[in-house]
PDB file of C-alpha atoms in Angstrom:
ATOM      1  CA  UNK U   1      24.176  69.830 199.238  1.00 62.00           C
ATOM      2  CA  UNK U   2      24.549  71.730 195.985  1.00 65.00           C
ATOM      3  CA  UNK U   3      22.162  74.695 195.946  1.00 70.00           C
ATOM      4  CA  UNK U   4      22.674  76.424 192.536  1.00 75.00           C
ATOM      5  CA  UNK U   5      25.276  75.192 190.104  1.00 73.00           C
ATOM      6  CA  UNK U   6      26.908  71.713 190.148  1.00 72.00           C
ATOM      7  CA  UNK U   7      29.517  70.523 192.447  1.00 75.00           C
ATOM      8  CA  UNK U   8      31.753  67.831 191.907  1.00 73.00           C
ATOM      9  CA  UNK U   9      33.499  66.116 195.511  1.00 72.00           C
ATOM     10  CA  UNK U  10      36.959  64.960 195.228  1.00 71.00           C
ATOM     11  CA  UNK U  11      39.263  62.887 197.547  1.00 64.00           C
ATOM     12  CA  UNK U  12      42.901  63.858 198.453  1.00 57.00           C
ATOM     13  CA  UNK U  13      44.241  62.015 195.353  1.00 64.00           C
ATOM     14  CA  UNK U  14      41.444  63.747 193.308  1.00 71.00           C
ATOM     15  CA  UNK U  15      39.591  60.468 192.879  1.00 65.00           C
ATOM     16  CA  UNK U  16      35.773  62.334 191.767  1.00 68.00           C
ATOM     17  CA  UNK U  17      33.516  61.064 194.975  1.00 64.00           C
ATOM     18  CA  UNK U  18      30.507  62.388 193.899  1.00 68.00           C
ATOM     19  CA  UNK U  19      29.089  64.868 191.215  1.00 70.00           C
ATOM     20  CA  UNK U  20      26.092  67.045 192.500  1.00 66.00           C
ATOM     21  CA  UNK U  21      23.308  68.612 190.594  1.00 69.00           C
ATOM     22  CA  UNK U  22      21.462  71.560 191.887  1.00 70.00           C
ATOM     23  CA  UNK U  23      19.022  71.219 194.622  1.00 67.00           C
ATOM     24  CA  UNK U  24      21.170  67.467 194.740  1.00 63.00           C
ATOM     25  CA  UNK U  25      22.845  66.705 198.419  1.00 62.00           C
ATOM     26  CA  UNK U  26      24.394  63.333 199.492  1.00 62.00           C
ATOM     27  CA  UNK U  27      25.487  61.949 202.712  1.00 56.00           C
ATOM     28  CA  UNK U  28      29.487  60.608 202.468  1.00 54.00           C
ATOM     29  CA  UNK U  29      30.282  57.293 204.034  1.00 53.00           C
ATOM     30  CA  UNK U  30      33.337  55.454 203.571  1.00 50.00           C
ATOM     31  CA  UNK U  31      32.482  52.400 201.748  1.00 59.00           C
ATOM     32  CA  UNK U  32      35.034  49.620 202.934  1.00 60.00           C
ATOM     33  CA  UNK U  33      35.956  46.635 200.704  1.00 67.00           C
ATOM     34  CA  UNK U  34      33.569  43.839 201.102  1.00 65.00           C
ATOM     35  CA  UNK U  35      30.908  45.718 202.193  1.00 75.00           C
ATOM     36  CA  UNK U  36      27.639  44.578 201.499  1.00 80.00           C
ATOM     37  CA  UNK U  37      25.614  46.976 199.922  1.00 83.00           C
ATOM     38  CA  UNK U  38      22.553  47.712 197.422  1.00 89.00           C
ATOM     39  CA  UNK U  39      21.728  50.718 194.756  1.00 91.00           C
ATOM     40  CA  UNK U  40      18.911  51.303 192.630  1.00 94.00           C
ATOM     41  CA  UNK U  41      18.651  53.352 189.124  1.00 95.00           C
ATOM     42  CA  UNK U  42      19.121  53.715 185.344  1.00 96.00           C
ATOM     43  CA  UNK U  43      22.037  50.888 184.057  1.00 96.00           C
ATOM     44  CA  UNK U  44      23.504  51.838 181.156  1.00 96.00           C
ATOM     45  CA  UNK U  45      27.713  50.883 178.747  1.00 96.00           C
ATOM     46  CA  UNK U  46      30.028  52.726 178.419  1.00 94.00           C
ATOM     47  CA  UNK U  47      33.566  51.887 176.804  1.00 92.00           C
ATOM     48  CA  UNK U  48      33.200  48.295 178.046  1.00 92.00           C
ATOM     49  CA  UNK U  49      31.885  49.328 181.463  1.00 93.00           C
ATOM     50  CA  UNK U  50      28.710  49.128 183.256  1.00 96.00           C
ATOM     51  CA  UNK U  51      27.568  51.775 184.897  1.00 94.00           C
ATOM     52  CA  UNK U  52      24.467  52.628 187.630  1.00 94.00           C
ATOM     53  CA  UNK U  53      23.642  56.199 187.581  1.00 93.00           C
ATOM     54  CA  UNK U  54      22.016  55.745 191.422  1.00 92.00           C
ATOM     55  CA  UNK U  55      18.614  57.116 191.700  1.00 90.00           C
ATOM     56  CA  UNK U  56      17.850  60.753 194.057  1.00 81.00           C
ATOM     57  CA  UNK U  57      21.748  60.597 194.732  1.00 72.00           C
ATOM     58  CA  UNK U  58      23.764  61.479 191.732  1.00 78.00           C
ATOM     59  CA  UNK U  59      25.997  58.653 192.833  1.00 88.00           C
ATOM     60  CA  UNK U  60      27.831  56.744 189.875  1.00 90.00           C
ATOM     61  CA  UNK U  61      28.556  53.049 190.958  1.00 90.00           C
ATOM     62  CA  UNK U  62      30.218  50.488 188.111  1.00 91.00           C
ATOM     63  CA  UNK U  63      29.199  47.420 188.064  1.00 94.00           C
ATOM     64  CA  UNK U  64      30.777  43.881 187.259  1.00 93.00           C
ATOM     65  CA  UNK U  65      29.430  40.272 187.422  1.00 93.00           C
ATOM     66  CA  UNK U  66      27.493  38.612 185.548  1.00 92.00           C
ATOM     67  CA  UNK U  67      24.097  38.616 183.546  1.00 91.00           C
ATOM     68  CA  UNK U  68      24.132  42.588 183.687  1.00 95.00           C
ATOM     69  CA  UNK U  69      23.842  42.901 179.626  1.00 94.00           C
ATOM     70  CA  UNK U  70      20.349  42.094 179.129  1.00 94.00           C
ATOM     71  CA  UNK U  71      19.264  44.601 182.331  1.00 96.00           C
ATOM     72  CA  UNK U  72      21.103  47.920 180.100  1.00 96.00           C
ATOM     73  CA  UNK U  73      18.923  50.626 179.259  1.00 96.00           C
ATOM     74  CA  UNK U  74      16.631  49.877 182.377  1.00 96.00           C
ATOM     75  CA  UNK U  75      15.988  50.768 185.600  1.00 96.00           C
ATOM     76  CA  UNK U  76      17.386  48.442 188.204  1.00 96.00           C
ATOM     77  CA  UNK U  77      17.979  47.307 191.482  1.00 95.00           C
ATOM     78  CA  UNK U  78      21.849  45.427 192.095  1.00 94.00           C
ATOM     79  CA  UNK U  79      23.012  43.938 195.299  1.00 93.00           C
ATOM     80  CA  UNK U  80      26.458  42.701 196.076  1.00 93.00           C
ATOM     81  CA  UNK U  81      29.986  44.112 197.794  1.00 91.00           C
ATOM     82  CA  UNK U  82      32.136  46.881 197.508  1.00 86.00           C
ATOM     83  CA  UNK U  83      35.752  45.961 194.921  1.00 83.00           C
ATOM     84  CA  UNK U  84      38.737  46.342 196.796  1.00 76.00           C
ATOM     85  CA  UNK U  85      40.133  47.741 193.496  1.00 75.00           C
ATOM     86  CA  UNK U  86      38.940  51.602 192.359  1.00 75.00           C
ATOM     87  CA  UNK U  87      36.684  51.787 189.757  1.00 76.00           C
ATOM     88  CA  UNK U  88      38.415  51.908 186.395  1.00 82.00           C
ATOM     89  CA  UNK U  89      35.579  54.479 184.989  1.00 78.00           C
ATOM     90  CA  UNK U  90      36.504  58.195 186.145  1.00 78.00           C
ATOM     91  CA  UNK U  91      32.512  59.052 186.928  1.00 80.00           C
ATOM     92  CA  UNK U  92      32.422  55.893 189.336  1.00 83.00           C
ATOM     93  CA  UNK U  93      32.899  56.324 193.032  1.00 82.00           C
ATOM     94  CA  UNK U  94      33.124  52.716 193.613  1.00 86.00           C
ATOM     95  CA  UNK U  95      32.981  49.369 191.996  1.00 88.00           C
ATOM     96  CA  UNK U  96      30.178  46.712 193.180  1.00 91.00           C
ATOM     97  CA  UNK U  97      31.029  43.210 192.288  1.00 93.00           C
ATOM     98  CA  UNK U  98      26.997  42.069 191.951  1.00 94.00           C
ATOM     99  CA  UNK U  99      25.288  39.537 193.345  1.00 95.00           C
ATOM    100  CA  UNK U 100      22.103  40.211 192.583  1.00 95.00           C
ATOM    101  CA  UNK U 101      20.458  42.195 190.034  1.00 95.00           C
ATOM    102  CA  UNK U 102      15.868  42.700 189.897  1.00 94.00           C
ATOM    103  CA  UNK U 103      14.372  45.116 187.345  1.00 95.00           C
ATOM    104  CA  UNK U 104      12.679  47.663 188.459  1.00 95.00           C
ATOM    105  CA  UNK U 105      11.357  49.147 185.203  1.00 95.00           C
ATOM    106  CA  UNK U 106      11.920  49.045 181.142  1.00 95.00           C
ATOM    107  CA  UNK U 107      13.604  51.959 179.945  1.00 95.00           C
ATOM    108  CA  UNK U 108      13.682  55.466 181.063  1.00 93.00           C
ATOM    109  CA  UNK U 109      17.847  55.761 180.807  1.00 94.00           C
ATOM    110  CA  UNK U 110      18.032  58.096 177.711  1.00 95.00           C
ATOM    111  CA  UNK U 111      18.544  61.238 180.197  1.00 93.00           C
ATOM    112  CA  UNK U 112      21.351  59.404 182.021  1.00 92.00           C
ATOM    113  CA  UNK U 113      22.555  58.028 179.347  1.00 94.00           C
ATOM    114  CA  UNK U 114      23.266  60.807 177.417  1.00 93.00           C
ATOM    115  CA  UNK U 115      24.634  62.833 180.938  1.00 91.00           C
ATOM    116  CA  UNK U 116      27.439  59.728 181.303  1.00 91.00           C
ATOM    117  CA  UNK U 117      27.839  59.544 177.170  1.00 93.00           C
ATOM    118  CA  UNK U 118      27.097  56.149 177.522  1.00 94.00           C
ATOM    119  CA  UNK U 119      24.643  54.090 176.035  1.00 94.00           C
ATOM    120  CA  UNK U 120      21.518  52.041 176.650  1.00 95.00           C
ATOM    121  CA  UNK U 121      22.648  48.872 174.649  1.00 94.00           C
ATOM    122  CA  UNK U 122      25.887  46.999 174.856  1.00 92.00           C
ATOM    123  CA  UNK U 123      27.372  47.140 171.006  1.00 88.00           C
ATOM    124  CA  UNK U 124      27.531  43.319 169.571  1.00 85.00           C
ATOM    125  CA  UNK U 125      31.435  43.837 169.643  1.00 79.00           C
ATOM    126  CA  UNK U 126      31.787  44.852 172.857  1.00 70.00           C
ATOM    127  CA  UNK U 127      34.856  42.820 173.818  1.00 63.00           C
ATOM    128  CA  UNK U 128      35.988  44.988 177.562  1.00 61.00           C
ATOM    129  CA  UNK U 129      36.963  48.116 178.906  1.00 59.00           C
ATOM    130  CA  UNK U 130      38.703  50.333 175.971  1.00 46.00           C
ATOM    131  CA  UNK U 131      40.698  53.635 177.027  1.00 38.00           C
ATOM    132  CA  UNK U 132      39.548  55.529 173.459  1.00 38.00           C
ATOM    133  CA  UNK U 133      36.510  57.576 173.842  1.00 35.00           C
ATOM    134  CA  UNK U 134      33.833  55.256 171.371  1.00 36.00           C
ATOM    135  CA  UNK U 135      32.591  57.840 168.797  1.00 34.00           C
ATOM    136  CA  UNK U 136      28.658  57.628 167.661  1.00 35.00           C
ATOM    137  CA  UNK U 137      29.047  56.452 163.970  1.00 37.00           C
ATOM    138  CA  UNK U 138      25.661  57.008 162.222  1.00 38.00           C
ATOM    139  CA  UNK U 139      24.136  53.544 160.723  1.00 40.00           C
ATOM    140  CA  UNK U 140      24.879  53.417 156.867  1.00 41.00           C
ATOM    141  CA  UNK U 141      21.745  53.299 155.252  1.00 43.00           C
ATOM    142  CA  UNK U 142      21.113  50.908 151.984  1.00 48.00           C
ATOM    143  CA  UNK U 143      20.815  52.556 148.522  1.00 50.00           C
ATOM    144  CA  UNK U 144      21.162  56.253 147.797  1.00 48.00           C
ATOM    145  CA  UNK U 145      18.629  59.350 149.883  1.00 48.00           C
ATOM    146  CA  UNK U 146      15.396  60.653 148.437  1.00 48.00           C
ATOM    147  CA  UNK U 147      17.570  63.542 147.567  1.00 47.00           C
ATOM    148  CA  UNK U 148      20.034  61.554 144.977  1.00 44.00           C
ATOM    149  CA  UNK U 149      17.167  59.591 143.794  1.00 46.00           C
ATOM    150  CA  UNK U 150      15.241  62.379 143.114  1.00 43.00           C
ATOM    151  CA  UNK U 151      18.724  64.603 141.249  1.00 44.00           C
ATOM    152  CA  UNK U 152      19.403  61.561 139.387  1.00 46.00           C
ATOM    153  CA  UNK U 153      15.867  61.609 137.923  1.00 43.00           C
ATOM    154  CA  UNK U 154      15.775  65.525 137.236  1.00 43.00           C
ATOM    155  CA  UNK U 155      18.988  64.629 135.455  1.00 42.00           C
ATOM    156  CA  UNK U 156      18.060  61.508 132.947  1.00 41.00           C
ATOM    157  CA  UNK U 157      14.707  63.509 132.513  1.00 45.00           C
ATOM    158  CA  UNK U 158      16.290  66.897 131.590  1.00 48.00           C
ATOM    159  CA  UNK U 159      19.006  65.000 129.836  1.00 49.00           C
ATOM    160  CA  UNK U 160      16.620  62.669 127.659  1.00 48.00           C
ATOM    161  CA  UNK U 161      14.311  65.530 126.857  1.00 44.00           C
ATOM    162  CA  UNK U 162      17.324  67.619 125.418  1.00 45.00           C
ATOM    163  CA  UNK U 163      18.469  64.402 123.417  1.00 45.00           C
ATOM    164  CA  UNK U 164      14.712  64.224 122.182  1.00 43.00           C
ATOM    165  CA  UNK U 165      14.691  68.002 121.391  1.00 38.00           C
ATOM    166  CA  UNK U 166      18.138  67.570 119.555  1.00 43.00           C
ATOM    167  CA  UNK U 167      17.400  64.800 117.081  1.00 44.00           C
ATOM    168  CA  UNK U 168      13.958  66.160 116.165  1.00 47.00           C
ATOM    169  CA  UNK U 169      15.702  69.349 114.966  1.00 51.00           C
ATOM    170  CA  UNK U 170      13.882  71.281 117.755  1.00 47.00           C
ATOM    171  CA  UNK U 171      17.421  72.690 118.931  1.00 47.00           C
ATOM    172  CA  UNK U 172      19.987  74.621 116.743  1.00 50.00           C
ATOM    173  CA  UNK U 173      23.250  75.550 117.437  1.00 50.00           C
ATOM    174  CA  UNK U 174      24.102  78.818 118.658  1.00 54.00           C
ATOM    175  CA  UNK U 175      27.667  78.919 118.953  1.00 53.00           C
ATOM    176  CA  UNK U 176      28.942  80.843 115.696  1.00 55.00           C
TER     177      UNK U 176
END
């Protein structure tokens, strides 16, 4: 149990088995492969990986099979057995090749989300599991901001005002 602070559980080869936030505890049993086993919480994507942040544990389990793209973003429940192979994200304590997959609930992953830096959509090029960290890229918006609209205007205003000022003599030179 973590009692103040976070604490983060590590096997012998420093393989992260848990992470714990405060007030968080977690009972540790060896998960053998081809164990059957079930886990419900928040699914979210990250770097071509599913992820199940694992509800009142602060377990992270990733996920693979199929049909899991439509559930990300939402809370879920996910049946199926333990990967003989390690998980290949670094938060993960184990993978789960589902089964079975029932939503719970719409929504509610922004907070876990945003712990994992993951997200709660899978990107329409998502093509696998990348090793580069993905970087947020704001959406380009169409046309130019309020802001340039609005200088641009000051400008041809000011500018056509000064021409208007100039050619009805209004405005004489200074310079000697």
């Amino acid at each position: 149990a973590a009692l103040s602070g976070s604490v983060r559980v590590s096997d012998r080869a420093g393989n992260l088995l848990a992470s714990l936030t405060p007030g968080g505890a977690m009972k540790f049993d060896p998960q053998a492969a081809g164990t059957a086993q079930s886990y419900s919480g928040c699914l979210v994507y990250k770097q071509g990986r599913y992820l199940l942040a694992v509800e009142g544990g602060g377990d992270v389990i990733e996920l693979q099979g199929s049909g899991l793209d439509a559930h990300v973003g939402n809370r879920v429940k996910v049946g199926g057995t333990v990967d003989s192979n390690a998980a290949g994200e670094k938060l993960a304590k184990l993978r789960l090749d589902v089964t079975s997959i029932t939503a719970i609930a719409p929504g509610g992953c922004l907070t876990t989300a945003s712990n994992l830096n993951a997200q709660t959509t899978v990107p329409a090029n998502a093509s696998g599991p990348t090793t580069e960290v993905a970087k947020t890229v704001p959406a380009k918006a169409g046309g130019l901001s309020t802001g340039a609209k609005a200088g641009i205007a000051i400008a041809v205003i000011g500018g056509g005002a000064g021409a208007g000022l100039a050619a009805l003599g209004g405005k004489k030179s200074t310079s000697p």
